Amino acid sequence: MPTPQPATPHPHTPPDRRIPTLALRTGRLVSRYGLVLVLIWFGAGKYVKMDSRVLIEHSPLMSWIYDVLDVKTVAVLLGTMEIVAGVLLALRPLWPRLSALGSLLSIVLFLGTLSFLFTSPGVIHSVSNGLPVLSAQPGQFLMKDIVLMGVAIWTLGDAWAGSLTGGHETSAALPESGPDLAAVADGGGSRTGHPYGP
């Protein structure tokens, strides 16, 4: 089983690198497990009340599903997919390959949700000085999935890379000297032959 990486920078890390190192690690945790929380919570909600019928029935790609399944079944099916995706994402420290599958499932779900931006009525509330103003529901509610899908894409790359490195976290810390911070944070390494670079 892979050994979890330390949650705080090494005590010998120079002060000017401790903050960005801690920020990278904290951002990783908040991004991954924040997405896990959103998926599982939203998924569980579809078992009790939440459903996407208003959005789905206006989608030319998905409206047919109500000719095959009833509203409750569709809600439970979507909720189950979200919960499964969230659980798989949370398994990154133990089974990165399974976690990558959760990321892929999340991306598919978010792509479906984002397609509703183009098919659902009421996305644009009004136009002010030539700028479309999004409605709270469904416009702003749907727009947030752009960020969530971005996080899902990142988790896919992170988990995939972890499966190639024995499960270890990638780019979790900055070296004590050498490459510039932007290159390391971006995963590009150094241009000067440092071991973190190509």
PDB file of C-alpha atoms in Angstrom:
ATOM      1  CA  MET A   1       0.000   0.000   0.000  1.00  0.00           C
ATOM      2  CA  PRO A   2       1.450   3.417  -0.887  1.00  0.00           C
ATOM      3  CA  THR A   3       2.707   5.516   2.006  1.00  0.00           C
ATOM      4  CA  PRO A   4       0.720   8.771   2.316  1.00  0.00           C
ATOM      5  CA  GLN A   5       2.781  11.906   1.777  1.00  0.00           C
ATOM      6  CA  PRO A   6       3.277  14.269   4.741  1.00  0.00           C
ATOM      7  CA  ALA A   7       0.646  16.961   5.073  1.00  0.00           C
ATOM      8  CA  THR A   8       3.129  19.724   5.915  1.00  0.00           C
ATOM      9  CA  PRO A   9       6.340  20.890   4.274  1.00  0.00           C
ATOM     10  CA  HIS A  10       9.638  19.381   5.373  1.00  0.00           C
ATOM     11  CA  PRO A  11      11.104  21.341   8.334  1.00  0.00           C
ATOM     12  CA  HIS A  12      14.237  22.135   6.296  1.00  0.00           C
ATOM     13  CA  THR A  13      12.256  23.703   3.447  1.00  0.00           C
ATOM     14  CA  PRO A  14      13.259  27.359   3.045  1.00  0.00           C
ATOM     15  CA  PRO A  15      10.609  29.775   4.393  1.00  0.00           C
ATOM     16  CA  ASP A  16       9.989  31.297   0.950  1.00  0.00           C
ATOM     17  CA  ARG A  17       8.913  27.870  -0.314  1.00  0.00           C
ATOM     18  CA  ARG A  18       6.891  26.608   2.625  1.00  0.00           C
ATOM     19  CA  ILE A  19       3.815  28.680   1.822  1.00  0.00           C
ATOM     20  CA  PRO A  20       3.514  27.651  -1.861  1.00  0.00           C
ATOM     21  CA  THR A  21       4.291  24.033  -0.925  1.00  0.00           C
ATOM     22  CA  LEU A  22       1.573  24.047   1.720  1.00  0.00           C
ATOM     23  CA  ALA A  23      -0.802  25.796  -0.684  1.00  0.00           C
ATOM     24  CA  LEU A  24      -0.222  23.122  -3.333  1.00  0.00           C
ATOM     25  CA  ARG A  25      -0.918  20.300  -0.885  1.00  0.00           C
ATOM     26  CA  THR A  26      -3.919  22.018   0.667  1.00  0.00           C
ATOM     27  CA  GLY A  27      -5.328  22.877  -2.747  1.00  0.00           C
ATOM     28  CA  ARG A  28      -4.952  19.256  -3.795  1.00  0.00           C
ATOM     29  CA  LEU A  29      -6.901  18.024  -0.769  1.00  0.00           C
ATOM     30  CA  VAL A  30      -9.630  20.668  -1.009  1.00  0.00           C
ATOM     31  CA  SER A  31     -10.055  20.141  -4.756  1.00  0.00           C
ATOM     32  CA  ARG A  32     -10.260  16.351  -4.651  1.00  0.00           C
ATOM     33  CA  TYR A  33     -12.295  15.860  -1.506  1.00  0.00           C
ATOM     34  CA  GLY A  34     -14.444  18.910  -2.116  1.00  0.00           C
ATOM     35  CA  LEU A  35     -15.447  17.273  -5.390  1.00  0.00           C
ATOM     36  CA  VAL A  36     -16.041  14.004  -3.530  1.00  0.00           C
ATOM     37  CA  LEU A  37     -18.364  15.809  -1.100  1.00  0.00           C
ATOM     38  CA  VAL A  38     -20.318  17.527  -3.896  1.00  0.00           C
ATOM     39  CA  LEU A  39     -20.803  14.296  -5.860  1.00  0.00           C
ATOM     40  CA  ILE A  40     -21.862  12.151  -2.909  1.00  0.00           C
ATOM     41  CA  TRP A  41     -24.133  14.815  -1.398  1.00  0.00           C
ATOM     42  CA  PHE A  42     -25.844  15.628  -4.678  1.00  0.00           C
ATOM     43  CA  GLY A  43     -26.101  11.926  -5.493  1.00  0.00           C
ATOM     44  CA  ALA A  44     -27.716  11.112  -2.146  1.00  0.00           C
ATOM     45  CA  GLY A  45     -30.131  14.006  -2.624  1.00  0.00           C
ATOM     46  CA  LYS A  46     -31.497  12.403  -5.772  1.00  0.00           C
ATOM     47  CA  TYR A  47     -32.668   9.438  -3.692  1.00  0.00           C
ATOM     48  CA  VAL A  48     -34.954  11.591  -1.569  1.00  0.00           C
ATOM     49  CA  LYS A  49     -36.037  14.666  -3.501  1.00  0.00           C
ATOM     50  CA  MET A  50     -33.696  16.211  -6.063  1.00  0.00           C
ATOM     51  CA  ASP A  51     -34.170  15.253  -9.689  1.00  0.00           C
ATOM     52  CA  SER A  52     -33.154  16.726 -13.020  1.00  0.00           C
ATOM     53  CA  ARG A  53     -36.380  16.277 -14.942  1.00  0.00           C
ATOM     54  CA  VAL A  54     -36.788  19.987 -15.712  1.00  0.00           C
ATOM     55  CA  LEU A  55     -33.343  19.995 -17.312  1.00  0.00           C
ATOM     56  CA  ILE A  56     -33.435  16.578 -18.962  1.00  0.00           C
ATOM     57  CA  GLU A  57     -36.843  16.913 -20.587  1.00  0.00           C
ATOM     58  CA  HIS A  58     -35.624  19.894 -22.624  1.00  0.00           C
ATOM     59  CA  SER A  59     -32.478  18.120 -23.808  1.00  0.00           C
ATOM     60  CA  PRO A  60     -32.694  16.660 -27.337  1.00  0.00           C
ATOM     61  CA  LEU A  61     -29.945  14.222 -26.347  1.00  0.00           C
ATOM     62  CA  MET A  62     -31.523  12.905 -23.137  1.00  0.00           C
ATOM     63  CA  SER A  63     -35.269  13.564 -23.105  1.00  0.00           C
ATOM     64  CA  TRP A  64     -35.951  10.131 -24.609  1.00  0.00           C
ATOM     65  CA  ILE A  65     -34.967   8.488 -21.324  1.00  0.00           C
ATOM     66  CA  TYR A  66     -38.374   9.324 -19.828  1.00  0.00           C
ATOM     67  CA  ASP A  67     -39.987   7.204 -22.533  1.00  0.00           C
ATOM     68  CA  VAL A  68     -38.114   4.244 -21.081  1.00  0.00           C
ATOM     69  CA  LEU A  69     -37.810   4.949 -17.349  1.00  0.00           C
ATOM     70  CA  ASP A  70     -39.913   6.839 -14.821  1.00  0.00           C
ATOM     71  CA  VAL A  71     -38.720  10.013 -13.109  1.00  0.00           C
ATOM     72  CA  LYS A  72     -37.762   8.339  -9.827  1.00  0.00           C
ATOM     73  CA  THR A  73     -35.713   5.621 -11.543  1.00  0.00           C
ATOM     74  CA  VAL A  74     -33.807   8.184 -13.583  1.00  0.00           C
ATOM     75  CA  ALA A  75     -33.078  10.231 -10.455  1.00  0.00           C
ATOM     76  CA  VAL A  76     -31.836   7.176  -8.552  1.00  0.00           C
ATOM     77  CA  LEU A  77     -29.718   6.076 -11.507  1.00  0.00           C
ATOM     78  CA  LEU A  78     -28.044   9.478 -11.773  1.00  0.00           C
ATOM     79  CA  GLY A  79     -27.622   9.663  -8.007  1.00  0.00           C
ATOM     80  CA  THR A  80     -25.982   6.247  -7.933  1.00  0.00           C
ATOM     81  CA  MET A  81     -23.552   7.254 -10.673  1.00  0.00           C
ATOM     82  CA  GLU A  82     -22.605  10.401  -8.738  1.00  0.00           C
ATOM     83  CA  ILE A  83     -22.087   8.475  -5.499  1.00  0.00           C
ATOM     84  CA  VAL A  84     -19.968   5.828  -7.240  1.00  0.00           C
ATOM     85  CA  ALA A  85     -17.869   8.538  -8.887  1.00  0.00           C
ATOM     86  CA  GLY A  86     -17.353  10.272  -5.542  1.00  0.00           C
ATOM     87  CA  VAL A  87     -16.332   7.078  -3.742  1.00  0.00           C
ATOM     88  CA  LEU A  88     -13.876   6.151  -6.492  1.00  0.00           C
ATOM     89  CA  LEU A  89     -12.340   9.638  -6.400  1.00  0.00           C
ATOM     90  CA  ALA A  90     -11.782   9.266  -2.652  1.00  0.00           C
ATOM     91  CA  LEU A  91      -9.793   6.067  -3.213  1.00  0.00           C
ATOM     92  CA  ARG A  92      -6.881   7.930  -4.828  1.00  0.00           C
ATOM     93  CA  PRO A  93      -4.380   7.244  -1.963  1.00  0.00           C
ATOM     94  CA  LEU A  94      -5.120   3.494  -2.099  1.00  0.00           C
ATOM     95  CA  TRP A  95      -6.091   2.627  -5.677  1.00  0.00           C
ATOM     96  CA  PRO A  96      -5.236   5.419  -8.123  1.00  0.00           C
ATOM     97  CA  ARG A  97      -6.389   3.416 -11.155  1.00  0.00           C
ATOM     98  CA  LEU A  98      -9.875   3.010  -9.713  1.00  0.00           C
ATOM     99  CA  SER A  99      -9.815   6.685  -8.783  1.00  0.00           C
ATOM    100  CA  ALA A 100      -9.051   7.562 -12.403  1.00  0.00           C
ATOM    101  CA  LEU A 101     -12.227   5.710 -13.417  1.00  0.00           C
ATOM    102  CA  GLY A 102     -14.150   7.858 -10.944  1.00  0.00           C
ATOM    103  CA  SER A 103     -12.651  10.938 -12.572  1.00  0.00           C
ATOM    104  CA  LEU A 104     -13.732   9.764 -16.020  1.00  0.00           C
ATOM    105  CA  LEU A 105     -17.261   9.110 -14.782  1.00  0.00           C
ATOM    106  CA  SER A 106     -17.331  12.567 -13.188  1.00  0.00           C
ATOM    107  CA  ILE A 107     -16.252  14.191 -16.438  1.00  0.00           C
ATOM    108  CA  VAL A 108     -19.036  12.423 -18.332  1.00  0.00           C
ATOM    109  CA  LEU A 109     -21.600  13.549 -15.740  1.00  0.00           C
ATOM    110  CA  PHE A 110     -20.417  17.160 -15.834  1.00  0.00           C
ATOM    111  CA  LEU A 111     -20.385  17.218 -19.639  1.00  0.00           C
ATOM    112  CA  GLY A 112     -24.002  16.109 -19.573  1.00  0.00           C
ATOM    113  CA  THR A 113     -24.902  18.796 -17.064  1.00  0.00           C
ATOM    114  CA  LEU A 114     -23.087  21.516 -19.001  1.00  0.00           C
ATOM    115  CA  SER A 115     -24.992  20.588 -22.155  1.00  0.00           C
ATOM    116  CA  PHE A 116     -28.117  21.845 -20.362  1.00  0.00           C
ATOM    117  CA  LEU A 117     -26.717  25.366 -20.585  1.00  0.00           C
ATOM    118  CA  PHE A 118     -27.598  25.269 -24.290  1.00  0.00           C
ATOM    119  CA  THR A 119     -30.954  23.491 -24.058  1.00  0.00           C
ATOM    120  CA  SER A 120     -32.681  24.638 -20.864  1.00  0.00           C
ATOM    121  CA  PRO A 121     -35.039  27.622 -20.916  1.00  0.00           C
ATOM    122  CA  GLY A 122     -34.368  30.446 -18.486  1.00  0.00           C
ATOM    123  CA  VAL A 123     -30.563  30.181 -18.415  1.00  0.00           C
ATOM    124  CA  ILE A 124     -30.286  33.854 -19.402  1.00  0.00           C
ATOM    125  CA  HIS A 125     -32.255  36.103 -17.063  1.00  0.00           C
ATOM    126  CA  SER A 126     -31.752  39.321 -18.996  1.00  0.00           C
ATOM    127  CA  VAL A 127     -29.283  41.296 -21.085  1.00  0.00           C
ATOM    128  CA  SER A 128     -27.704  44.378 -19.546  1.00  0.00           C
ATOM    129  CA  ASN A 129     -25.487  46.650 -21.647  1.00  0.00           C
ATOM    130  CA  GLY A 130     -24.982  43.815 -24.085  1.00  0.00           C
ATOM    131  CA  LEU A 131     -23.932  41.334 -21.365  1.00  0.00           C
ATOM    132  CA  PRO A 132     -26.133  38.257 -20.814  1.00  0.00           C
ATOM    133  CA  VAL A 133     -27.026  37.968 -17.119  1.00  0.00           C
ATOM    134  CA  LEU A 134     -27.396  34.393 -15.890  1.00  0.00           C
ATOM    135  CA  SER A 135     -30.402  33.420 -13.822  1.00  0.00           C
ATOM    136  CA  ALA A 136     -29.776  31.885 -10.404  1.00  0.00           C
ATOM    137  CA  GLN A 137     -31.640  28.772 -11.535  1.00  0.00           C
ATOM    138  CA  PRO A 138     -30.687  27.149 -13.792  1.00  0.00           C
ATOM    139  CA  GLY A 139     -28.012  29.461 -15.230  1.00  0.00           C
ATOM    140  CA  GLN A 140     -25.609  29.996 -12.326  1.00  0.00           C
ATOM    141  CA  PHE A 141     -26.331  26.522 -10.953  1.00  0.00           C
ATOM    142  CA  LEU A 142     -25.181  24.950 -14.217  1.00  0.00           C
ATOM    143  CA  MET A 143     -22.253  27.298 -14.832  1.00  0.00           C
ATOM    144  CA  LYS A 144     -20.424  26.111 -11.698  1.00  0.00           C
ATOM    145  CA  ASP A 145     -19.960  22.714 -13.354  1.00  0.00           C
ATOM    146  CA  ILE A 146     -17.297  24.230 -15.610  1.00  0.00           C
ATOM    147  CA  VAL A 147     -15.079  24.509 -12.522  1.00  0.00           C
ATOM    148  CA  LEU A 148     -16.119  21.101 -11.213  1.00  0.00           C
ATOM    149  CA  MET A 149     -15.293  19.484 -14.542  1.00  0.00           C
ATOM    150  CA  GLY A 150     -11.900  21.213 -14.484  1.00  0.00           C
ATOM    151  CA  VAL A 151     -11.240  19.667 -11.070  1.00  0.00           C
ATOM    152  CA  ALA A 152     -12.376  16.274 -12.374  1.00  0.00           C
ATOM    153  CA  ILE A 153      -9.952  16.549 -15.307  1.00  0.00           C
ATOM    154  CA  TRP A 154      -7.140  17.406 -12.887  1.00  0.00           C
ATOM    155  CA  THR A 155      -7.999  14.438 -10.645  1.00  0.00           C
ATOM    156  CA  LEU A 156      -7.877  12.199 -13.722  1.00  0.00           C
ATOM    157  CA  GLY A 157      -4.349  13.341 -14.520  1.00  0.00           C
ATOM    158  CA  ASP A 158      -3.277  13.115 -10.885  1.00  0.00           C
ATOM    159  CA  ALA A 159      -4.670   9.601 -10.393  1.00  0.00           C
ATOM    160  CA  TRP A 160      -3.323   8.398 -13.731  1.00  0.00           C
ATOM    161  CA  ALA A 161       0.132   9.720 -12.878  1.00  0.00           C
ATOM    162  CA  GLY A 162      -0.145   8.097  -9.456  1.00  0.00           C
ATOM    163  CA  SER A 163      -0.870   4.720 -11.025  1.00  0.00           C
ATOM    164  CA  LEU A 164       2.443   5.028 -12.890  1.00  0.00           C
ATOM    165  CA  THR A 165       4.425   6.014  -9.791  1.00  0.00           C
ATOM    166  CA  GLY A 166       3.174   3.441  -7.316  1.00  0.00           C
ATOM    167  CA  GLY A 167       0.422   5.647  -5.938  1.00  0.00           C
ATOM    168  CA  HIS A 168       2.672   8.460  -4.726  1.00  0.00           C
ATOM    169  CA  GLU A 169       1.369  12.007  -4.910  1.00  0.00           C
ATOM    170  CA  THR A 170       2.674  13.978  -7.886  1.00  0.00           C
ATOM    171  CA  SER A 171       4.118  17.496  -7.596  1.00  0.00           C
ATOM    172  CA  ALA A 172       3.146  17.544  -3.928  1.00  0.00           C
ATOM    173  CA  ALA A 173       6.124  19.568  -2.777  1.00  0.00           C
ATOM    174  CA  LEU A 174       8.561  22.115  -4.090  1.00  0.00           C
ATOM    175  CA  PRO A 175      12.279  21.358  -4.114  1.00  0.00           C
ATOM    176  CA  GLU A 176      14.378  23.244  -1.590  1.00  0.00           C
ATOM    177  CA  SER A 177      16.237  25.059  -4.360  1.00  0.00           C
ATOM    178  CA  GLY A 178      16.575  25.140  -8.103  1.00  0.00           C
ATOM    179  CA  PRO A 179      13.540  25.438 -10.378  1.00  0.00           C
ATOM    180  CA  ASP A 180      11.138  28.289 -10.383  1.00  0.00           C
ATOM    181  CA  LEU A 181       7.850  27.811  -8.544  1.00  0.00           C
ATOM    182  CA  ALA A 182       5.634  28.206 -11.607  1.00  0.00           C
ATOM    183  CA  ALA A 183       7.400  25.397 -13.451  1.00  0.00           C
ATOM    184  CA  VAL A 184       7.112  22.959 -10.553  1.00  0.00           C
ATOM    185  CA  ALA A 185       3.514  23.842  -9.746  1.00  0.00           C
ATOM    186  CA  ASP A 186       2.641  23.368 -13.393  1.00  0.00           C
ATOM    187  CA  GLY A 187       4.369  20.000 -13.475  1.00  0.00           C
ATOM    188  CA  GLY A 188       6.845  21.230 -16.065  1.00  0.00           C
ATOM    189  CA  GLY A 189       9.959  21.020 -13.943  1.00  0.00           C
ATOM    190  CA  SER A 190      13.033  23.137 -14.474  1.00  0.00           C
ATOM    191  CA  ARG A 191      14.650  24.344 -17.634  1.00  0.00           C
ATOM    192  CA  THR A 192      18.091  24.119 -16.041  1.00  0.00           C
ATOM    193  CA  GLY A 193      18.645  20.401 -15.687  1.00  0.00           C
ATOM    194  CA  HIS A 194      17.343  20.123 -12.128  1.00  0.00           C
ATOM    195  CA  PRO A 195      16.139  16.578 -11.255  1.00  0.00           C
ATOM    196  CA  TYR A 196      12.558  17.852 -11.088  1.00  0.00           C
ATOM    197  CA  GLY A 197      12.791  18.882 -14.717  1.00  0.00           C
ATOM    198  CA  PRO A 198      12.916  16.887 -17.950  1.00  0.00           C
TER     199      PRO A 198
END
